[in-house]
Amino acid sequence: MQVSATHNLYNTFQGELSFDRLLRVDGSFKGQLVSTGDLVIGATGVVRGNIDHLREVVSDGTVVGNIQAERVRLRRSAIVIGNITCYSLSMDPDVSISGKLNVHIQAPSRLHLDGEEEAPEDEVADSSGNADRLDDKNGDSGKQKSSKKDGSTKKEKDNDGTERDRRPKEDKKEDKNKDEPRRKKDGESSKNKSK
């Protein structure tokens, strides 16, 4: 790797930094690093902020923030306080990580930093593992709809299979009000029987 820029031990930099090739940080950086290149954090380097979309991150220093890269190499006594999302991860025995690791063949393009995998736009797997095609016009990807033929009930199954009533509160109140006379009649008839 040929270094295209160096941030030395005595410098402190703050803000958003974009670069194309390779950046070496031996000082302190606070902000966000966005690049398609490579990042090397030296033993004295400290990065406080997210590192996004890099090809490779090699760290001997400290990162306080999330890392999203194709390859991550943590060497010597590197410290990461945050989530790591990558395709390939290697680390030495003395490395310290406090956060979630998302090492996946489709990462980082298909995984969020919170560990959730993105489903294909028009397919969602149900709890049995079967994929169903969905109509995504209403932004309902990830949910399976089921409704009565008259369309009066609008219930959806979440990804975990739990069925929920997704109608507005007003519609639910109308249904409750429709049942009120029936409840009153049932209550009156039970009172009449007890007399």
PDB file of C-alpha atoms in Angstrom:
ATOM      1  CA  MET A   1       0.000   0.000   0.000  1.00  0.00           C
ATOM      2  CA  GLN A   2       1.279   3.400  -0.952  1.00  0.00           C
ATOM      3  CA  VAL A   3       0.335   6.182   1.460  1.00  0.00           C
ATOM      4  CA  SER A   4      -1.370   9.131  -0.240  1.00  0.00           C
ATOM      5  CA  ALA A   5      -1.928  11.174   2.946  1.00  0.00           C
ATOM      6  CA  THR A   6      -0.743  11.030   6.542  1.00  0.00           C
ATOM      7  CA  HIS A   7      -2.284  12.506   9.660  1.00  0.00           C
ATOM      8  CA  ASN A   8       0.563  12.613  12.173  1.00  0.00           C
ATOM      9  CA  LEU A   9       0.778  12.191  15.929  1.00  0.00           C
ATOM     10  CA  TYR A  10       0.737  15.871  16.815  1.00  0.00           C
ATOM     11  CA  ASN A  11      -2.290  16.849  14.737  1.00  0.00           C
ATOM     12  CA  THR A  12      -5.938  16.794  15.703  1.00  0.00           C
ATOM     13  CA  PHE A  13      -8.513  16.934  12.949  1.00  0.00           C
ATOM     14  CA  GLN A  14     -12.288  17.271  13.227  1.00  0.00           C
ATOM     15  CA  GLY A  15     -15.041  17.048  10.574  1.00  0.00           C
ATOM     16  CA  GLU A  16     -15.866  14.831   7.599  1.00  0.00           C
ATOM     17  CA  LEU A  17     -12.980  13.530   5.545  1.00  0.00           C
ATOM     18  CA  SER A  18     -13.220  11.876   2.134  1.00  0.00           C
ATOM     19  CA  PHE A  19     -10.240  10.357   0.333  1.00  0.00           C
ATOM     20  CA  ASP A  20      -9.649   8.077  -2.637  1.00  0.00           C
ATOM     21  CA  ARG A  21      -6.550   6.018  -1.935  1.00  0.00           C
ATOM     22  CA  LEU A  22      -4.888   5.447   1.423  1.00  0.00           C
ATOM     23  CA  LEU A  23      -4.945   7.522   4.582  1.00  0.00           C
ATOM     24  CA  ARG A  24      -2.737   6.854   7.594  1.00  0.00           C
ATOM     25  CA  VAL A  25      -3.871   8.288  10.949  1.00  0.00           C
ATOM     26  CA  ASP A  26      -1.307   8.518  13.746  1.00  0.00           C
ATOM     27  CA  GLY A  27      -2.953  11.453  15.539  1.00  0.00           C
ATOM     28  CA  SER A  28      -6.500  12.156  16.682  1.00  0.00           C
ATOM     29  CA  PHE A  29      -9.461  12.410  14.324  1.00  0.00           C
ATOM     30  CA  LYS A  30     -13.049  13.206  15.333  1.00  0.00           C
ATOM     31  CA  GLY A  31     -15.775  13.013  12.708  1.00  0.00           C
ATOM     32  CA  GLN A  32     -16.690  10.753   9.821  1.00  0.00           C
ATOM     33  CA  LEU A  33     -14.360   9.046   7.345  1.00  0.00           C
ATOM     34  CA  VAL A  34     -15.980   8.220   4.004  1.00  0.00           C
ATOM     35  CA  SER A  35     -13.922   6.656   1.246  1.00  0.00           C
ATOM     36  CA  THR A  36     -13.574   3.899  -1.284  1.00  0.00           C
ATOM     37  CA  GLY A  37      -9.889   3.604  -0.388  1.00  0.00           C
ATOM     38  CA  ASP A  38      -7.942   2.153   2.519  1.00  0.00           C
ATOM     39  CA  LEU A  39      -7.342   3.402   6.053  1.00  0.00           C
ATOM     40  CA  VAL A  40      -4.417   2.629   8.347  1.00  0.00           C
ATOM     41  CA  ILE A  41      -4.670   3.656  11.996  1.00  0.00           C
ATOM     42  CA  GLY A  42      -1.280   3.591  13.711  1.00  0.00           C
ATOM     43  CA  ALA A  43      -0.677   2.531  17.318  1.00  0.00           C
ATOM     44  CA  THR A  44      -0.994   6.159  18.491  1.00  0.00           C
ATOM     45  CA  GLY A  45      -3.984   6.885  16.220  1.00  0.00           C
ATOM     46  CA  VAL A  46      -7.444   7.567  17.642  1.00  0.00           C
ATOM     47  CA  VAL A  47     -10.541   7.848  15.434  1.00  0.00           C
ATOM     48  CA  ARG A  48     -13.775   9.004  17.087  1.00  0.00           C
ATOM     49  CA  GLY A  49     -16.573   8.618  14.567  1.00  0.00           C
ATOM     50  CA  ASN A  50     -17.921   6.282  11.924  1.00  0.00           C
ATOM     51  CA  ILE A  51     -15.757   4.799   9.194  1.00  0.00           C
ATOM     52  CA  ASP A  52     -17.925   4.091   6.132  1.00  0.00           C
ATOM     53  CA  HIS A  53     -17.597   2.290   2.785  1.00  0.00           C
ATOM     54  CA  LEU A  54     -13.852   1.672   2.855  1.00  0.00           C
ATOM     55  CA  ARG A  55     -12.132  -1.091   0.975  1.00  0.00           C
ATOM     56  CA  GLU A  56      -9.799  -1.997   3.858  1.00  0.00           C
ATOM     57  CA  VAL A  57      -9.235  -0.801   7.417  1.00  0.00           C
ATOM     58  CA  VAL A  58      -6.018  -1.800   9.200  1.00  0.00           C
ATOM     59  CA  SER A  59      -5.823  -0.671  12.810  1.00  0.00           C
ATOM     60  CA  ASP A  60      -3.227  -0.823  15.552  1.00  0.00           C
ATOM     61  CA  GLY A  61      -4.920   2.083  17.357  1.00  0.00           C
ATOM     62  CA  THR A  62      -8.314   3.017  18.780  1.00  0.00           C
ATOM     63  CA  VAL A  63     -11.662   3.443  17.015  1.00  0.00           C
ATOM     64  CA  VAL A  64     -14.697   4.758  18.880  1.00  0.00           C
ATOM     65  CA  GLY A  65     -17.460   4.371  16.303  1.00  0.00           C
ATOM     66  CA  ASN A  66     -18.822   1.944  13.735  1.00  0.00           C
ATOM     67  CA  ILE A  67     -16.677   0.464  10.971  1.00  0.00           C
ATOM     68  CA  GLN A  68     -18.149  -0.552   7.613  1.00  0.00           C
ATOM     69  CA  ALA A  69     -15.594  -1.936   5.153  1.00  0.00           C
ATOM     70  CA  GLU A  70     -14.926  -4.872   2.880  1.00  0.00           C
ATOM     71  CA  ARG A  71     -11.913  -6.039   4.932  1.00  0.00           C
ATOM     72  CA  VAL A  72     -10.962  -5.203   8.516  1.00  0.00           C
ATOM     73  CA  ARG A  73      -7.616  -6.158  10.071  1.00  0.00           C
ATOM     74  CA  LEU A  74      -7.158  -5.442  13.778  1.00  0.00           C
ATOM     75  CA  ARG A  75      -3.552  -5.844  14.873  1.00  0.00           C
ATOM     76  CA  ARG A  76      -1.546  -5.865  18.096  1.00  0.00           C
ATOM     77  CA  SER A  77      -3.526  -4.072  20.789  1.00  0.00           C
ATOM     78  CA  ALA A  78      -6.190  -2.384  18.642  1.00  0.00           C
ATOM     79  CA  ILE A  79      -9.354  -1.237  20.412  1.00  0.00           C
ATOM     80  CA  VAL A  80     -12.765  -0.889  18.742  1.00  0.00           C
ATOM     81  CA  ILE A  81     -15.758   0.458  20.629  1.00  0.00           C
ATOM     82  CA  GLY A  82     -18.565   0.112  18.092  1.00  0.00           C
ATOM     83  CA  ASN A  83     -20.056  -2.243  15.532  1.00  0.00           C
ATOM     84  CA  ILE A  84     -18.045  -3.769  12.698  1.00  0.00           C
ATOM     85  CA  THR A  85     -19.712  -4.723   9.407  1.00  0.00           C
ATOM     86  CA  CYS A  86     -17.418  -6.378   6.884  1.00  0.00           C
ATOM     87  CA  TYR A  87     -16.882  -9.219   4.451  1.00  0.00           C
ATOM     88  CA  SER A  88     -13.569 -10.343   5.948  1.00  0.00           C
ATOM     89  CA  LEU A  89     -12.218  -9.847   9.483  1.00  0.00           C
ATOM     90  CA  SER A  90      -8.851 -10.777  10.954  1.00  0.00           C
ATOM     91  CA  MET A  91      -7.559  -9.878  14.397  1.00  0.00           C
ATOM     92  CA  ASP A  92      -4.686 -10.566  16.727  1.00  0.00           C
ATOM     93  CA  PRO A  93      -5.255 -12.145  20.172  1.00  0.00           C
ATOM     94  CA  ASP A  94      -4.765  -8.919  22.152  1.00  0.00           C
ATOM     95  CA  VAL A  95      -7.449  -6.954  20.270  1.00  0.00           C
ATOM     96  CA  SER A  96     -10.378  -5.538  22.263  1.00  0.00           C
ATOM     97  CA  ILE A  97     -13.840  -5.138  20.675  1.00  0.00           C
ATOM     98  CA  SER A  98     -16.957  -3.821  22.373  1.00  0.00           C
ATOM     99  CA  GLY A  99     -19.844  -4.033  19.898  1.00  0.00           C
ATOM    100  CA  LYS A 100     -21.488  -6.265  17.323  1.00  0.00           C
ATOM    101  CA  LEU A 101     -19.614  -8.082  14.573  1.00  0.00           C
ATOM    102  CA  ASN A 102     -21.367  -8.556  11.231  1.00  0.00           C
ATOM    103  CA  VAL A 103     -19.047 -10.678   9.121  1.00  0.00           C
ATOM    104  CA  HIS A 104     -21.067 -11.830   6.143  1.00  0.00           C
ATOM    105  CA  ILE A 105     -20.474 -12.717   2.515  1.00  0.00           C
ATOM    106  CA  GLN A 106     -22.853  -9.942   1.390  1.00  0.00           C
ATOM    107  CA  ALA A 107     -21.536  -7.345   3.822  1.00  0.00           C
ATOM    108  CA  PRO A 108     -21.206  -4.410   3.809  1.00  0.00           C
ATOM    109  CA  SER A 109     -23.543  -3.828   0.860  1.00  0.00           C
ATOM    110  CA  ARG A 110     -26.488  -5.803   2.289  1.00  0.00           C
ATOM    111  CA  LEU A 111     -26.056  -5.423   6.054  1.00  0.00           C
ATOM    112  CA  HIS A 112     -26.926  -2.475   8.238  1.00  0.00           C
ATOM    113  CA  LEU A 113     -24.650  -1.448  11.057  1.00  0.00           C
ATOM    114  CA  ASP A 114     -27.307  -2.586  13.539  1.00  0.00           C
ATOM    115  CA  GLY A 115     -26.969  -6.141  12.225  1.00  0.00           C
ATOM    116  CA  GLU A 116     -30.256  -6.278  10.292  1.00  0.00           C
ATOM    117  CA  GLU A 117     -29.991  -7.876   6.864  1.00  0.00           C
ATOM    118  CA  GLU A 118     -31.772  -6.139   3.994  1.00  0.00           C
ATOM    119  CA  ALA A 119     -34.326  -8.382   2.277  1.00  0.00           C
ATOM    120  CA  PRO A 120     -34.580  -8.273  -1.501  1.00  0.00           C
ATOM    121  CA  GLU A 121     -37.091  -5.601  -2.490  1.00  0.00           C
ATOM    122  CA  ASP A 122     -39.848  -7.910  -3.709  1.00  0.00           C
ATOM    123  CA  GLU A 123     -39.209 -11.047  -1.628  1.00  0.00           C
ATOM    124  CA  VAL A 124     -39.591 -11.707   2.058  1.00  0.00           C
ATOM    125  CA  ALA A 125     -39.105 -15.035   3.788  1.00  0.00           C
ATOM    126  CA  ASP A 126     -41.810 -16.091   6.208  1.00  0.00           C
ATOM    127  CA  SER A 127     -41.115 -17.939   9.448  1.00  0.00           C
ATOM    128  CA  SER A 128     -41.031 -21.308   7.635  1.00  0.00           C
ATOM    129  CA  GLY A 129     -38.308 -20.026   5.300  1.00  0.00           C
ATOM    130  CA  ASN A 130     -40.573 -19.768   2.245  1.00  0.00           C
ATOM    131  CA  ALA A 131     -40.245 -16.603   0.201  1.00  0.00           C
ATOM    132  CA  ASP A 132     -43.429 -14.862  -0.929  1.00  0.00           C
ATOM    133  CA  ARG A 133     -43.709 -12.149  -3.552  1.00  0.00           C
ATOM    134  CA  LEU A 134     -45.249  -8.985  -2.188  1.00  0.00           C
ATOM    135  CA  ASP A 135     -46.840  -5.933  -3.711  1.00  0.00           C
ATOM    136  CA  ASP A 136     -44.516  -3.167  -2.504  1.00  0.00           C
ATOM    137  CA  LYS A 137     -46.551  -0.222  -3.806  1.00  0.00           C
ATOM    138  CA  ASN A 138     -47.560   0.872  -0.308  1.00  0.00           C
ATOM    139  CA  GLY A 139     -44.104   0.465   1.199  1.00  0.00           C
ATOM    140  CA  ASP A 140     -45.158  -2.705   3.002  1.00  0.00           C
ATOM    141  CA  SER A 141     -42.145  -4.845   2.149  1.00  0.00           C
ATOM    142  CA  GLY A 142     -41.366  -7.207   4.983  1.00  0.00           C
ATOM    143  CA  LYS A 143     -45.026  -7.788   5.867  1.00  0.00           C
ATOM    144  CA  GLN A 144     -47.606 -10.281   4.638  1.00  0.00           C
ATOM    145  CA  LYS A 145     -51.156  -9.005   4.322  1.00  0.00           C
ATOM    146  CA  SER A 146     -54.284 -11.022   4.884  1.00  0.00           C
ATOM    147  CA  SER A 147     -57.779  -9.625   4.717  1.00  0.00           C
ATOM    148  CA  LYS A 148     -61.372 -10.797   4.519  1.00  0.00           C
ATOM    149  CA  LYS A 149     -63.075 -10.769   1.138  1.00  0.00           C
ATOM    150  CA  ASP A 150     -65.181  -7.745   2.072  1.00  0.00           C
ATOM    151  CA  GLY A 151     -61.968  -5.836   2.886  1.00  0.00           C
ATOM    152  CA  SER A 152     -63.230  -4.789   6.317  1.00  0.00           C
ATOM    153  CA  THR A 153     -60.326  -6.306   8.207  1.00  0.00           C
ATOM    154  CA  LYS A 154     -56.759  -5.261   7.491  1.00  0.00           C
ATOM    155  CA  LYS A 155     -54.363  -7.463   9.389  1.00  0.00           C
ATOM    156  CA  GLU A 156     -50.712  -8.023   8.622  1.00  0.00           C
ATOM    157  CA  LYS A 157     -48.171 -10.542   9.725  1.00  0.00           C
ATOM    158  CA  ASP A 158     -44.855  -9.130  10.841  1.00  0.00           C
ATOM    159  CA  ASN A 159     -41.630 -10.890   9.894  1.00  0.00           C
ATOM    160  CA  ASP A 160     -41.777 -12.793  13.174  1.00  0.00           C
ATOM    161  CA  GLY A 161     -45.222 -14.203  12.229  1.00  0.00           C
ATOM    162  CA  THR A 162     -47.194 -12.112  14.724  1.00  0.00           C
ATOM    163  CA  GLU A 163     -50.526 -10.932  13.333  1.00  0.00           C
ATOM    164  CA  ARG A 164     -51.435  -7.325  14.062  1.00  0.00           C
ATOM    165  CA  ASP A 165     -54.397  -5.118  13.190  1.00  0.00           C
ATOM    166  CA  ARG A 166     -52.913  -2.287  11.104  1.00  0.00           C
ATOM    167  CA  ARG A 167     -56.052  -0.187  10.665  1.00  0.00           C
ATOM    168  CA  PRO A 168     -56.181   3.402  11.875  1.00  0.00           C
ATOM    169  CA  LYS A 169     -57.531   3.868  15.412  1.00  0.00           C
ATOM    170  CA  GLU A 170     -60.702   5.502  14.056  1.00  0.00           C
ATOM    171  CA  ASP A 171     -61.610   2.329  12.138  1.00  0.00           C
ATOM    172  CA  LYS A 172     -61.052   0.203  15.229  1.00  0.00           C
ATOM    173  CA  LYS A 173     -63.327   2.523  17.266  1.00  0.00           C
ATOM    174  CA  GLU A 174     -66.076   2.233  14.633  1.00  0.00           C
ATOM    175  CA  ASP A 175     -65.970  -1.568  14.933  1.00  0.00           C
ATOM    176  CA  LYS A 176     -66.152  -1.268  18.714  1.00  0.00           C
ATOM    177  CA  ASN A 177     -69.180   1.050  18.450  1.00  0.00           C
ATOM    178  CA  LYS A 178     -70.920  -1.406  16.092  1.00  0.00           C
ATOM    179  CA  ASP A 179     -70.559  -4.122  18.743  1.00  0.00           C
ATOM    180  CA  GLU A 180     -71.945  -1.894  21.559  1.00  0.00           C
ATOM    181  CA  PRO A 181     -75.676  -2.470  20.798  1.00  0.00           C
ATOM    182  CA  ARG A 182     -75.082  -6.221  20.613  1.00  0.00           C
ATOM    183  CA  ARG A 183     -73.302  -6.172  23.980  1.00  0.00           C
ATOM    184  CA  LYS A 184     -76.131  -4.139  25.520  1.00  0.00           C
ATOM    185  CA  LYS A 185     -78.757  -6.529  24.130  1.00  0.00           C
ATOM    186  CA  ASP A 186     -76.791  -9.518  25.398  1.00  0.00           C
ATOM    187  CA  GLY A 187     -76.486  -7.841  28.800  1.00  0.00           C
ATOM    188  CA  GLU A 188     -80.224  -7.032  28.907  1.00  0.00           C
ATOM    189  CA  SER A 189     -81.217 -10.542  27.892  1.00  0.00           C
ATOM    190  CA  SER A 190     -79.046 -12.038  30.630  1.00  0.00           C
ATOM    191  CA  LYS A 191     -80.669  -9.667  33.157  1.00  0.00           C
ATOM    192  CA  ASN A 192     -84.137 -10.665  31.947  1.00  0.00           C
ATOM    193  CA  LYS A 193     -83.255 -14.341  32.347  1.00  0.00           C
ATOM    194  CA  SER A 194     -82.132 -13.788  35.928  1.00  0.00           C
ATOM    195  CA  LYS A 195     -85.509 -12.193  36.860  1.00  0.00           C
TER     196      LYS A 195
END
